[in-house]
Structure formats: structure tokens, C-alpha cells
């Protein structure tokens, strides 16, 4: 087994756009669930809307890439309002079912052949990179060190992704330590008590849903930046993986989701490399096909999610006393 | 009973003390307020005025509609019919937070301490008109830092008064039941209310804290606030209430000063006619507990 | 430390259940034979159609990442190719293997690029020209869809009543319930690969599903109830369990679709468009019979009545001497066995067994349960029929690939307008 290669591939995942996308989406979920107590199970829908909003505005309307990002943000705001306006008064677990259904509706509408001319249906979207790559200030070439060596295009993707990430982390940090964040945490604990103190609970929840949704949409944009949009990505499993990353790090924290997403992808990358190798002759998992070896890693995600929620619901970064699960 | 008997406010009403009697200076007026669930009418209040600057108790047997009426007055539930005025302003159709903003604050029967916020955060949340609670302004601390310091100062003052300041950095979840009641009341005061509505403030409070809770309610009146509370504890009602409103089966059946109202036939009928354990006769000391039990 | 003790016990118990499940599934099951590179996890799949009609024998080649392979489409126009690594691939279709009349120009280039992302499957469809509308009377079409809808609805009902009962008695929104649907089908597939009589295999698979439900309750849900986990925590645990089970299925049967052995019988044709096989008719009869017996169990037996008492008010039920834990265990067994049966019947209806087949209908099951009123078994039955009929008849107007959208919209609509569902009683307020 080539351990150097495996470790190098694993390390690389720290700076991969997919990891950035996960961090962004899990920060959105942190605002929704960790701080406001909203059980949003439709984060994959927000990501799909971000990704499609970006690519469609470039491909179909000829927008420049930065305007594409603005369109994504606007689309996420609209989706959040449509979703939230009628549902934010619902009980927690009802909201979970409504959001998961709404995300599935969004995905099926992107996927259907009915709108093939516009959305590309099952083939997805590609070839929207010109404007973005032209804006790349880095000269052509190959830069970096060790596992972190990329072409100038790949660096440009990572720079933009990382910049968005820093802005979003700052926003979440600034919002949640302010009196605004205090109201949100109060709502998470008991919204009637907060209403009785004269706060417009509905408006706060809507603001939280919108902002977290925009974070999720930006995650979708970053996901779409390097290559293409594949509609099979935005399934409910994606939502559940992001929940896993969030709960792993700590839902009611700012850096927990960052840490959780990175650990999630580092482990995924490591297992993706290691497990198939372990199925070779003479290794521990001899007798399994390499396909079975790599399926093991998703089984581990599921078991991991169960164990976190049962034994450490506050996550790695969370305060032991600060269980975010209200009974 | 404590030695320093509270000073009762008298002469609150105009004319005979009967249901719906007019008050000299009402802060809260309800007219034709009804609320039914399915076929059952839970509240049917023809007319009620709550006197300003006094402590009014709302009593009645279980299922009389007291808490439902409370919810209607505070906007947590919507009446089927009726009109309500607070401080001369119609609050019909207003949502709970809008009513709260007018200066009418409530507490809950099941105490709602925000468990995973610290005691101090609970208090600060109570303050109204906070600049930092706007989403954009919250991002720039220099806008709200000064106000936040003032709020914190006021919160600490109140916590001192309620003997909770030592706990200020603890999660509210770590407080005892009685301390949570105190916290909820203190937090309500952070809103600078003119009317404080307490839903069973004594429920689940251990006897050691009862005296201090009563004292705090009396202090509210001294500071010029109006208090309306729902309570089963007749000791508290007799001790601190200036005016008592009795509900039964959704209607107001009697009103008057605490000493005289409990003598009224309608009140006795209301309590004895209902199938529940709290017996007014026992409380007023005129009926033996075993007799009351037999009549049910 | 007491907590860590129970902790260890729970972990080892979870491990034991998984080990048992893996043992159950340990024998390899063959995938369908017409696939190239089926041993690889990553698949490029697609359809070839001309004017909506499947094209058999169209040659598709896939090149990329130092790998090159070709395959031909089957009688349904489907093809699939497994590839060793994820990445960008070029997919090309051989012009000479497509019928002359196909409007190639409208379609665009015959060579295209596909790329793997997070998932292990990418799709490259070749649809040439619009499907021609078949000239069948609208009434016949409607009746056809109606019958399919009832059939589908009955299977959905088998899955839904269990979810509803579990919710009613334990307040758990069980996202892993759909995996019990898959479980039944996968076990039936495994047993039939042992050359057991297919009917016996089905019966054993239903029993195994019930045992699976029992194991879940004993190992996971009851200890967690004891531990006092909140409903949201339990819900997320069920999501973790769903992911675990789903990928365990994939581990054993791979990413492809497998078929249960035919049960024989004939095919009947009604008014031109409706074809029903003996299996279809038997499947409906079995569903109805099982659902009726289940309803009788709920209404007539002591345990069944206790189930409903617990759904109404668990404290009151416990106070009146009902052994809640015991009844809940029966509920888990019954719910899982019904779901497993639903999965087996659905495997014949779809047709085929796939590792994520349950997940595909999870939201439909939720829709049925919510529509009928959360926690009421009879509501779930009616909800499932409505959802099934709606999904099937909506294809008269909508494209088949968005036939679930209508059901999802209804799901959202019901939760917004009348969250207690059609049969649910109004929640008591104040």
C-alpha cells in the first residue's frame, strides 16, 4: 500500500472545493438548527438552487460569474421566503418533513426531462466557466507544495471558495455573539417566552432561514465552481451528510461546523483511498471487492452519525452543558 | 402571615361590586370576548375592567377558562368574538409580541426559563428596543455596545433585587423551580411593563421562596405597575390582591374586594358545583373539608 | 460510570445486530448479467429511445481515465457501464446502431462528456425525437393508471401503517422505516438465490423483516427511550440508521438492479392498455388480506387496542396497567414485517430490487402517513391509497419523472393546512 500517496490524497481534501461547500452549507445549518432551532432538512435544496442559479444565469442569460453568485443569493432568498412563509409556524418535526419534501421537489424539477432545454435535466450543466476563469488574476502555471499543488485555475477556485468561507464565518460569528443572536438562541429554547418579551419571533426565524439558506446556496456555488453540475448530487443523502458534519463539529458553535466538515472529508478521502487498498490480496479485508471496500465508508458515516447523536450530541466543539436538542 | 400587612388599594370600582363593574381607572378592558374549541365554549366574558395600579387576582375552579382568557388577553390565542383595549388602545387582532411591546408582559404557568442561555442573557433578552437586535446593526458592535452596557447594568440591579446575581453566569437550566419563577418575573420587568400578568406564580414554588415572591409582586404595585394574576393559592389571593375576579365555566361570576367576594353565593356555587379538589369553602374557612368533599 | 456501561452495551449490541445482518446477507447475490463492469461501484447508465420507443442493441462506448469499454442497450433501451475510477468520461453512441429515422440533428452531438461528482452513478441518456402520444381513449388510460395506482397504494399502505403506528406509540419520525422496505426485498432476493421455493422465500423474508424490527427495538430504540433522548435526537439517530442499512444493502447487492424469480402465472389484458399478471392480482389480494387482518388485530385484540390506547395517551395507558414496552415491541415487529412485505410486493411491481429502493419512496410513505393523520393506522391506509393513485394518475398529465412531485406538494399542503390529516382529531388546545 502506498501510504505516501494515500496521506497526500487525504491531505488534499482539506483544500478541496467540496470540503468548502460542506463547510458553507453546514454553517448555514448551524444558524438554522444550532442557533435558531429550525430543523431544516432541505439544505441540499438550497445548495441545488445555489449551483443552478449560478450556472443558469451564466449559461442562459449570459451573466458574468460574479452576477451569477448574486443571482444564486437572490434565488436562495426567494426559496427561503417561499418555504418559510407558511411553514415557520409549524412544529419542529413537521418543519423537517416539509423542508425535505421541498428540497426533493426542487431536485426533481431540475432533473426532469420536461425542462431539459433549460436545466439540462439528467445530464446537468457544464461549460459555464469562461467568465470565471477569465477573471483569474493568477498567471497560467502550476503552483504549490506537496499535496497542495494545483493549476492556476484550481487555485482560483480555491481562493474564491476560501474568501466566501471567511466572509461567511465572520458573518455567523458576528451575528451569533450580538443581541440578534441572543434573540435567536432564546427562540431555540422557547419561542413563546420570547414572544412574551415583545420580540417578533416569526421575523427572526425568517431572517435566520434566509441567511442560513444563502450560506447553503453559496456552498452550492462553490460546489459548481470547479467542473459541472450533476443533479444526482443534491439528494437527501447530501443533506444527511451535511447534518453529520454539523453534529460532528457541534451545532451551536461557529467553528464546529468548519471542523466537522473538514474531519468528514478528510476521513472520507482517507477511507476512499485506504479501504479499496485493504481489499487487495493479503490485506485485512481480503475477499471483498474494492467496490464493497469503498461502500464501507458510507456505512461508517451512518454508524458515526448515530453514535454522535447518542453519545455526544453537543459535538466536538460544543459545551457539554449546551445540548442543542430541546426535548 | 407576615407582620407588615400589605396596604390594600380600595375604592377601585364605581357602583356595586358585581360582574362587569366599571372601574375608576381601568388599564385593561375586555368586551364580549368568546373563545370556543369545537363545540365547547371555553371563555365567554361579557365585560371586564382591570383597575390600574392595583393587584387583581383571577380565580376560579379548574377548567374555568382562566388560562385561556389570559392567552386571549395577551395575544397568544385569538378570540372568536370580542374587543379588548389596553391603555385605551384596541389590541384586537394584534399578535402577542405586538401586545407585549405596548407594555403588557406575561409569565407562564409552566415556567419558561430559557435553559441554555445564562441567567444574565435571559435578563438582557427582556430589554426592549435593542439596537443590536436588528440584523444589520447587530453586525457593528459600536452601534449597540453602549446600550448593551446599560442593559447589563439594569439587569444586574434587578438580579440583585431578586437575589439571583450570584447565578448570573450559570445556565438557567441549573436553577431551582422557584428561582426560575423569580428569573421569569425579573426578565419580564426588563421590558419596563405597565401591566404584569402572572399565570400561577406560586405553582411549584417551595414554601421558603413564597414569602419573597409575594414581596416582589407587592413591589411591582409600589413601583406603579398593575398586576393581574391567575392563582389557586388562596393565601396569596387574600394576602395581596386588591381586587378579585372569579371565573366559572368561561364566565365571570363575581368581582369584588377579596374579603367580601368569597362570601358570595355565586362563588361558592361555582366552586362546589365544579368537580375539582380546590374547595373555596375550605379556603375561606367556613366549610369543613370533609363536608365539601361529600357534596361533590 | 453507569452511562459508559450502558454505552458500551449499546455499542456492542449495535455491532451484534449488524454482524447478524451481514451474516444473513453473506452469500453473494448475482447481479443482472447484461452489464459491463458491474464489479465497479461507479456506473454510467443511460437510456436510448427514438420517439419514446426503447432502442435495443444500440452500441454505446465509454472512454476515459485510461479505460475504454463498450456495451449495447437491452430490450428496454437501457445500458450501463461500470468504471474503475471516478472522473470525466466520454460517452459516444454508434450511429449505425440507431434506427435510420432517428432525428439525430435535433439531438446534437452524439459524443458527450460526463463527470462523476459525489454520487456513484451518472446518467447519459440518448432520447431522439418526441414520444408520440398513443391513441388510446383517455378513460382507458385513466382506468389503467387507477388500477396501477391502487396496486401501488396498497403496497405503500403496507409500509405506511407501520410507520404511523411507530409514530403514534413512540413519537419517532422513523427515517429508517423505508430501509425495512428494502430489507424485505433484499432478504427475499437472498433466499431465492438459495433455490428455495419462491413462496417460502417470501414468507421467510417477511418473518425476517419482523425479526429485524424486533432487533431494532431491543438493541436501539428501547435503550434510547430509557436514556430519555428527545424526539429530534431519535429522529436523527433513525437517519443514521437509514444510511447505515442502505449502504449495507449496497455492500451486499451492489449498485445494480436485481430481479426476484418469476412466480409464473399468466398475463391478462383489459381494455387494451391495462395488463395485469397473476402476480399483480395476487399481490393486490395479499395486500388487502393482510391489511384487513391487521385492522382486525388493531380493533379486536387486546394488544391491538392497547396500541391505540398508547397512541392516544401514553401516560394514561401506562397508568391503566398496559405494559407499554411490550406493546411497542409488537408494534415494531408488525411495522417491520408489513414494510418488508410491502418491499417484496413492490419489487415485483417496479420491477426490481435496488439498494436504495426504499429511500425512493420514503417521502411518499411520509406523505401517506401525514395525509391520513399522524399516528392513526387507518388514516395511513387511506392516505397511502390516495398517494398511490395520485402518483400513478398524475402521469396522464405530468412527465413520469416528476410523478412524485404532486404527492410531495400534497404532503406540504396538508402539513400547512390541516396538520392533523384527514382522519386525525383536532389537537386539544389549552
Short mmCIF file of N, CA, C and O in Angstrom, two decimals, chain A residues 21-47 92-93 95-97 99-100 103 209 235-252 256-257 260-261 264-265 301-302 304-306 308-309 312-316 324-326, chain C residues 175 231-237 239-240 243:
data_model
loop_
_atom_site.label_atom_id
_atom_site.label_comp_id
_atom_site.label_asym_id
_atom_site.label_seq_id
_atom_site.Cartn_x
_atom_site.Cartn_y
_atom_site.Cartn_z
N UNK A 21 -17.58 23.61 0.20
CA UNK A 21 -19.03 23.61 0.01
C UNK A 21 -19.72 23.05 1.26
O UNK A 21 -20.72 23.59 1.74
N UNK A 22 -19.16 21.99 1.79
CA UNK A 22 -19.72 21.40 3.02
C UNK A 22 -19.64 22.36 4.19
O UNK A 22 -20.56 22.48 4.97
N UNK A 23 -18.49 23.04 4.30
CA UNK A 23 -18.35 23.98 5.41
C UNK A 23 -19.42 25.07 5.30
O UNK A 23 -20.12 25.38 6.26
N UNK A 24 -19.57 25.62 4.09
CA UNK A 24 -20.55 26.70 3.91
C UNK A 24 -21.95 26.21 4.26
O UNK A 24 -22.69 26.87 4.99
N UNK A 25 -22.32 25.05 3.72
CA UNK A 25 -23.67 24.56 3.96
C UNK A 25 -23.87 24.22 5.44
O UNK A 25 -24.94 24.49 6.00
N UNK A 26 -22.84 23.66 6.08
CA UNK A 26 -23.04 23.30 7.48
C UNK A 26 -23.07 24.54 8.36
O UNK A 26 -23.72 24.55 9.41
N UNK A 27 -22.41 25.63 7.94
CA UNK A 27 -22.54 26.88 8.69
C UNK A 27 -23.97 27.41 8.58
O UNK A 27 -24.53 27.94 9.54
N UNK A 28 -24.56 27.26 7.39
CA UNK A 28 -25.96 27.65 7.24
C UNK A 28 -26.86 26.84 8.15
O UNK A 28 -27.74 27.38 8.83
N UNK A 29 -26.61 25.53 8.19
CA UNK A 29 -27.39 24.66 9.07
C UNK A 29 -27.17 24.99 10.54
O UNK A 29 -28.08 24.89 11.34
N UNK A 30 -25.94 25.39 10.86
CA UNK A 30 -25.65 25.75 12.25
C UNK A 30 -26.54 26.92 12.66
O UNK A 30 -27.11 26.93 13.74
N UNK A 31 -26.66 27.90 11.75
CA UNK A 31 -27.54 29.04 12.07
C UNK A 31 -28.98 28.55 12.21
O UNK A 31 -29.69 28.92 13.14
N UNK A 32 -29.40 27.71 11.27
CA UNK A 32 -30.78 27.21 11.32
C UNK A 32 -31.04 26.39 12.58
O UNK A 32 -31.91 26.72 13.37
N UNK A 33 -30.28 25.34 12.73
CA UNK A 33 -30.59 24.37 13.79
C UNK A 33 -29.90 24.73 15.11
O UNK A 33 -30.53 24.80 16.15
N UNK A 34 -28.59 24.98 15.04
CA UNK A 34 -27.84 25.19 16.26
C UNK A 34 -28.26 26.44 17.00
O UNK A 34 -28.35 26.44 18.22
N UNK A 35 -28.51 27.52 16.27
CA UNK A 35 -28.82 28.78 16.94
C UNK A 35 -30.31 29.09 16.97
O UNK A 35 -30.79 29.64 17.95
N UNK A 36 -31.05 28.77 15.90
CA UNK A 36 -32.47 29.13 15.89
C UNK A 36 -33.37 27.94 16.18
O UNK A 36 -34.57 28.10 16.34
N UNK A 37 -32.81 26.73 16.20
CA UNK A 37 -33.64 25.56 16.49
C UNK A 37 -34.53 25.11 15.35
O UNK A 37 -35.45 24.35 15.55
N UNK A 38 -34.25 25.62 14.13
CA UNK A 38 -35.07 25.24 12.98
C UNK A 38 -34.55 23.93 12.38
O UNK A 38 -33.40 23.85 11.99
N UNK A 39 -35.42 22.93 12.30
CA UNK A 39 -34.99 21.65 11.76
C UNK A 39 -35.07 21.68 10.24
O UNK A 39 -36.04 21.22 9.65
N UNK A 40 -34.06 22.24 9.61
CA UNK A 40 -34.07 22.30 8.15
C UNK A 40 -33.43 21.04 7.58
O UNK A 40 -32.23 20.83 7.70
N UNK A 41 -34.24 20.21 6.94
CA UNK A 41 -33.72 19.02 6.29
C UNK A 41 -33.67 19.21 4.78
O UNK A 41 -33.64 18.26 4.02
N UNK A 42 -33.68 20.46 4.36
CA UNK A 42 -33.68 20.72 2.93
C UNK A 42 -32.46 21.51 2.49
O UNK A 42 -32.49 22.20 1.48
N UNK A 43 -31.36 21.37 3.21
CA UNK A 43 -30.18 22.17 2.86
C UNK A 43 -29.67 21.80 1.47
O UNK A 43 -29.15 22.64 0.74
N UNK A 44 -29.86 20.53 1.07
CA UNK A 44 -29.44 20.13 -0.28
C UNK A 44 -30.21 20.92 -1.33
O UNK A 44 -29.68 21.24 -2.39
N UNK A 45 -31.45 21.25 -1.03
CA UNK A 45 -32.26 22.06 -1.95
C UNK A 45 -31.67 23.45 -2.11
O UNK A 45 -31.58 23.99 -3.22
N UNK A 46 -31.25 24.05 -0.99
CA UNK A 46 -30.62 25.37 -1.06
C UNK A 46 -29.33 25.29 -1.89
O UNK A 46 -29.03 26.19 -2.67
N UNK A 47 -28.57 24.20 -1.69
CA UNK A 47 -27.32 24.06 -2.46
C UNK A 47 -27.62 23.90 -3.95
O UNK A 47 -26.94 24.50 -4.78
N UNK A 92 -41.51 21.52 15.17
CA UNK A 92 -40.18 21.15 14.69
C UNK A 92 -40.12 20.00 13.71
O UNK A 92 -39.60 20.13 12.61
N UNK A 93 -40.71 18.84 14.07
CA UNK A 93 -40.54 17.69 13.19
C UNK A 93 -41.38 17.83 11.91
O UNK A 93 -41.04 17.28 10.88
N UNK A 95 -41.66 20.69 10.35
CA UNK A 95 -40.80 21.53 9.52
C UNK A 95 -39.75 20.66 8.82
O UNK A 95 -39.45 20.86 7.65
N UNK A 96 -39.23 19.67 9.54
CA UNK A 96 -38.23 18.78 8.94
C UNK A 96 -38.81 18.09 7.71
O UNK A 96 -38.16 18.04 6.66
N UNK A 97 -40.03 17.59 7.83
CA UNK A 97 -40.62 16.85 6.71
C UNK A 97 -40.95 17.80 5.55
O UNK A 97 -40.73 17.48 4.38
N UNK A 99 -39.41 20.64 4.80
CA UNK A 99 -38.20 21.11 4.13
C UNK A 99 -37.58 20.00 3.27
O UNK A 99 -37.10 20.26 2.17
N UNK A 100 -37.61 18.77 3.77
CA UNK A 100 -37.03 17.68 2.99
C UNK A 100 -37.86 17.48 1.71
O UNK A 100 -37.32 17.25 0.63
N UNK A 103 -37.07 20.33 -0.77
CA UNK A 103 -35.78 20.12 -1.44
C UNK A 103 -35.91 19.06 -2.53
O UNK A 103 -35.31 19.18 -3.60
N UNK A 209 -33.63 31.77 8.57
CA UNK A 209 -33.80 30.82 7.46
C UNK A 209 -33.17 31.37 6.19
O UNK A 209 -32.49 30.65 5.45
N UNK A 235 -29.27 15.07 -3.55
CA UNK A 235 -30.26 14.16 -2.99
C UNK A 235 -30.32 14.34 -1.47
O UNK A 235 -29.50 15.06 -0.89
N UNK A 236 -31.29 13.68 -0.85
CA UNK A 236 -31.43 13.84 0.60
C UNK A 236 -30.19 13.34 1.34
O UNK A 236 -29.88 13.83 2.41
N UNK A 237 -29.46 12.39 0.73
CA UNK A 237 -28.24 11.92 1.40
C UNK A 237 -27.26 13.07 1.61
O UNK A 237 -26.57 13.11 2.63
N UNK A 238 -27.21 14.00 0.67
CA UNK A 238 -26.30 15.14 0.83
C UNK A 238 -26.69 15.92 2.08
O UNK A 238 -25.84 16.28 2.89
N UNK A 239 -28.00 16.16 2.23
CA UNK A 239 -28.48 16.84 3.43
C UNK A 239 -28.02 16.09 4.69
O UNK A 239 -27.52 16.69 5.63
N UNK A 240 -28.17 14.77 4.66
CA UNK A 240 -27.82 13.99 5.85
C UNK A 240 -26.32 14.01 6.11
O UNK A 240 -25.88 14.06 7.25
N UNK A 241 -25.52 14.01 5.04
CA UNK A 241 -24.06 14.08 5.23
C UNK A 241 -23.69 15.42 5.86
O UNK A 241 -22.81 15.50 6.72
N UNK A 242 -24.36 16.48 5.43
CA UNK A 242 -24.04 17.79 5.99
C UNK A 242 -24.47 17.86 7.46
O UNK A 242 -23.77 18.41 8.30
N UNK A 243 -25.61 17.25 7.74
CA UNK A 243 -26.03 17.16 9.15
C UNK A 243 -24.98 16.41 9.96
O UNK A 243 -24.67 16.79 11.10
N UNK A 244 -24.45 15.34 9.38
CA UNK A 244 -23.43 14.57 10.10
C UNK A 244 -22.22 15.45 10.40
O UNK A 244 -21.71 15.48 11.52
N UNK A 245 -21.77 16.19 9.38
CA UNK A 245 -20.61 17.07 9.57
C UNK A 245 -20.92 18.11 10.64
O UNK A 245 -20.09 18.39 11.51
N UNK A 246 -22.12 18.66 10.61
CA UNK A 246 -22.52 19.69 11.57
C UNK A 246 -22.52 19.14 12.99
O UNK A 246 -21.94 19.74 13.90
N UNK A 247 -23.18 18.00 13.17
CA UNK A 247 -23.31 17.45 14.51
C UNK A 247 -21.97 16.95 15.04
O UNK A 247 -21.70 17.00 16.24
N UNK A 248 -21.12 16.50 14.12
CA UNK A 248 -19.79 16.06 14.50
C UNK A 248 -19.02 17.22 15.12
O UNK A 248 -18.40 17.10 16.18
N UNK A 249 -19.09 18.38 14.49
CA UNK A 249 -18.33 19.52 14.98
C UNK A 249 -18.98 20.21 16.16
O UNK A 249 -18.32 20.68 17.07
N UNK A 250 -20.30 20.25 16.16
CA UNK A 250 -21.03 20.98 17.21
C UNK A 250 -21.96 21.98 16.58
O UNK A 250 -21.52 22.93 15.95
N UNK A 251 -23.27 21.76 16.77
CA UNK A 251 -24.25 22.53 16.01
C UNK A 251 -24.34 23.98 16.46
O UNK A 251 -24.57 24.87 15.65
N UNK A 252 -24.17 24.22 17.76
CA UNK A 252 -24.39 25.58 18.26
C UNK A 252 -23.08 26.34 18.39
O UNK A 252 -22.88 27.10 19.33
N UNK A 256 -17.29 24.77 15.01
CA UNK A 256 -17.64 23.35 15.00
C UNK A 256 -17.97 22.84 13.60
O UNK A 256 -17.41 21.83 13.16
N UNK A 257 -18.88 23.52 12.88
CA UNK A 257 -19.21 23.04 11.53
C UNK A 257 -18.01 23.02 10.60
O UNK A 257 -17.88 22.14 9.76
N UNK A 260 -16.04 20.05 11.73
CA UNK A 260 -16.79 18.84 11.40
C UNK A 260 -16.72 18.50 9.92
O UNK A 260 -16.51 17.35 9.55
N UNK A 261 -16.87 19.52 9.07
CA UNK A 261 -16.83 19.28 7.63
C UNK A 261 -15.46 18.81 7.18
O UNK A 261 -15.33 17.92 6.35
N UNK A 264 -14.97 15.31 8.32
CA UNK A 264 -15.80 14.45 7.48
C UNK A 264 -15.09 14.12 6.18
O UNK A 264 -14.97 12.96 5.78
N UNK A 265 -14.59 15.16 5.51
CA UNK A 265 -13.99 14.92 4.19
C UNK A 265 -12.60 14.31 4.27
O UNK A 265 -12.20 13.54 3.40
N UNK A 301 -20.23 6.23 8.00
CA UNK A 301 -20.87 7.54 8.20
C UNK A 301 -22.16 7.37 8.98
O UNK A 301 -22.43 8.08 9.96
N UNK A 302 -22.97 6.40 8.58
CA UNK A 302 -24.26 6.18 9.26
C UNK A 302 -24.07 5.80 10.71
O UNK A 302 -24.70 6.37 11.60
N UNK A 304 -21.46 6.39 12.50
CA UNK A 304 -20.89 7.56 13.16
C UNK A 304 -21.97 8.56 13.55
O UNK A 304 -21.99 9.05 14.68
N UNK A 305 -22.89 8.81 12.65
CA UNK A 305 -23.96 9.77 12.94
C UNK A 305 -24.78 9.31 14.15
O UNK A 305 -25.07 10.10 15.05
N UNK A 306 -25.11 8.02 14.18
CA UNK A 306 -25.87 7.51 15.32
C UNK A 306 -25.11 7.71 16.63
O UNK A 306 -25.65 8.17 17.62
N UNK A 308 -22.68 9.78 17.37
CA UNK A 308 -22.54 11.19 17.78
C UNK A 308 -23.81 11.65 18.47
O UNK A 308 -23.77 12.25 19.54
N UNK A 309 -24.94 11.39 17.83
CA UNK A 309 -26.20 11.93 18.36
C UNK A 309 -26.52 11.30 19.72
O UNK A 309 -27.06 11.95 20.60
N UNK A 312 -22.58 12.11 22.01
CA UNK A 312 -22.01 13.45 22.11
C UNK A 312 -22.81 14.43 21.26
O UNK A 312 -22.32 15.00 20.29
N UNK A 313 -24.08 14.63 21.65
CA UNK A 313 -24.95 15.46 20.81
C UNK A 313 -24.49 16.91 20.71
O UNK A 313 -24.92 17.61 19.82
N UNK A 314 -23.63 17.33 21.61
CA UNK A 314 -23.16 18.72 21.51
C UNK A 314 -22.00 18.85 20.54
O UNK A 314 -21.54 19.95 20.27
N UNK A 315 -21.49 17.73 20.02
CA UNK A 315 -20.41 17.79 19.03
C UNK A 315 -19.06 17.98 19.68
O UNK A 315 -18.94 18.10 20.90
N UNK A 316 -18.02 18.01 18.83
CA UNK A 316 -16.66 18.12 19.36
C UNK A 316 -16.45 19.47 20.04
O UNK A 316 -15.88 19.56 21.12
N UNK A 324 -28.02 20.93 22.18
CA UNK A 324 -28.91 21.76 21.38
C UNK A 324 -30.25 21.08 21.15
O UNK A 324 -31.13 21.65 20.54
N UNK A 325 -30.37 19.83 21.61
CA UNK A 325 -31.62 19.14 21.34
C UNK A 325 -32.63 19.45 22.42
O UNK A 325 -32.49 19.03 23.56
N UNK A 326 -33.63 20.20 22.07
CA UNK A 326 -34.67 20.53 23.03
C UNK A 326 -35.65 19.37 23.05
O UNK A 326 -36.05 18.86 22.01
N UNK C 175 -36.99 7.68 9.98
CA UNK C 175 -36.49 7.78 8.61
C UNK C 175 -35.91 6.45 8.13
O UNK C 175 -35.66 6.28 6.95
N UNK C 231 -37.17 13.75 20.88
CA UNK C 231 -37.68 13.25 19.61
C UNK C 231 -36.79 13.65 18.43
O UNK C 231 -36.67 12.91 17.47
N UNK C 232 -36.17 14.82 18.53
CA UNK C 232 -35.31 15.25 17.43
C UNK C 232 -34.06 14.39 17.38
O UNK C 232 -33.63 13.93 16.31
N UNK C 233 -33.49 14.13 18.54
CA UNK C 233 -32.32 13.25 18.60
C UNK C 233 -32.66 11.88 18.03
O UNK C 233 -31.90 11.34 17.22
N UNK C 234 -33.80 11.32 18.45
CA UNK C 234 -34.19 10.00 17.96
C UNK C 234 -34.35 10.02 16.46
O UNK C 234 -33.96 9.09 15.74
N UNK C 235 -34.94 11.10 15.95
CA UNK C 235 -35.15 11.21 14.51
C UNK C 235 -33.81 11.17 13.78
O UNK C 235 -33.67 10.49 12.75
N UNK C 236 -32.82 11.88 14.32
CA UNK C 236 -31.52 11.90 13.63
C UNK C 236 -30.82 10.55 13.78
O UNK C 236 -30.13 10.10 12.86
N UNK C 237 -31.02 9.88 14.91
CA UNK C 237 -30.48 8.52 15.04
C UNK C 237 -31.08 7.64 13.94
O UNK C 237 -30.38 6.85 13.30
N UNK C 239 -32.01 8.55 11.07
CA UNK C 239 -31.36 8.90 9.80
C UNK C 239 -30.02 8.18 9.70
O UNK C 239 -29.68 7.60 8.65
N UNK C 240 -29.28 8.17 10.80
CA UNK C 240 -28.01 7.45 10.81
C UNK C 240 -28.21 5.98 10.52
O UNK C 240 -27.48 5.37 9.73
N UNK C 243 -28.97 5.47 6.81
CA UNK C 243 -27.76 5.50 5.98
C UNK C 243 -26.99 4.19 6.14
O UNK C 243 -26.55 3.58 5.16
#
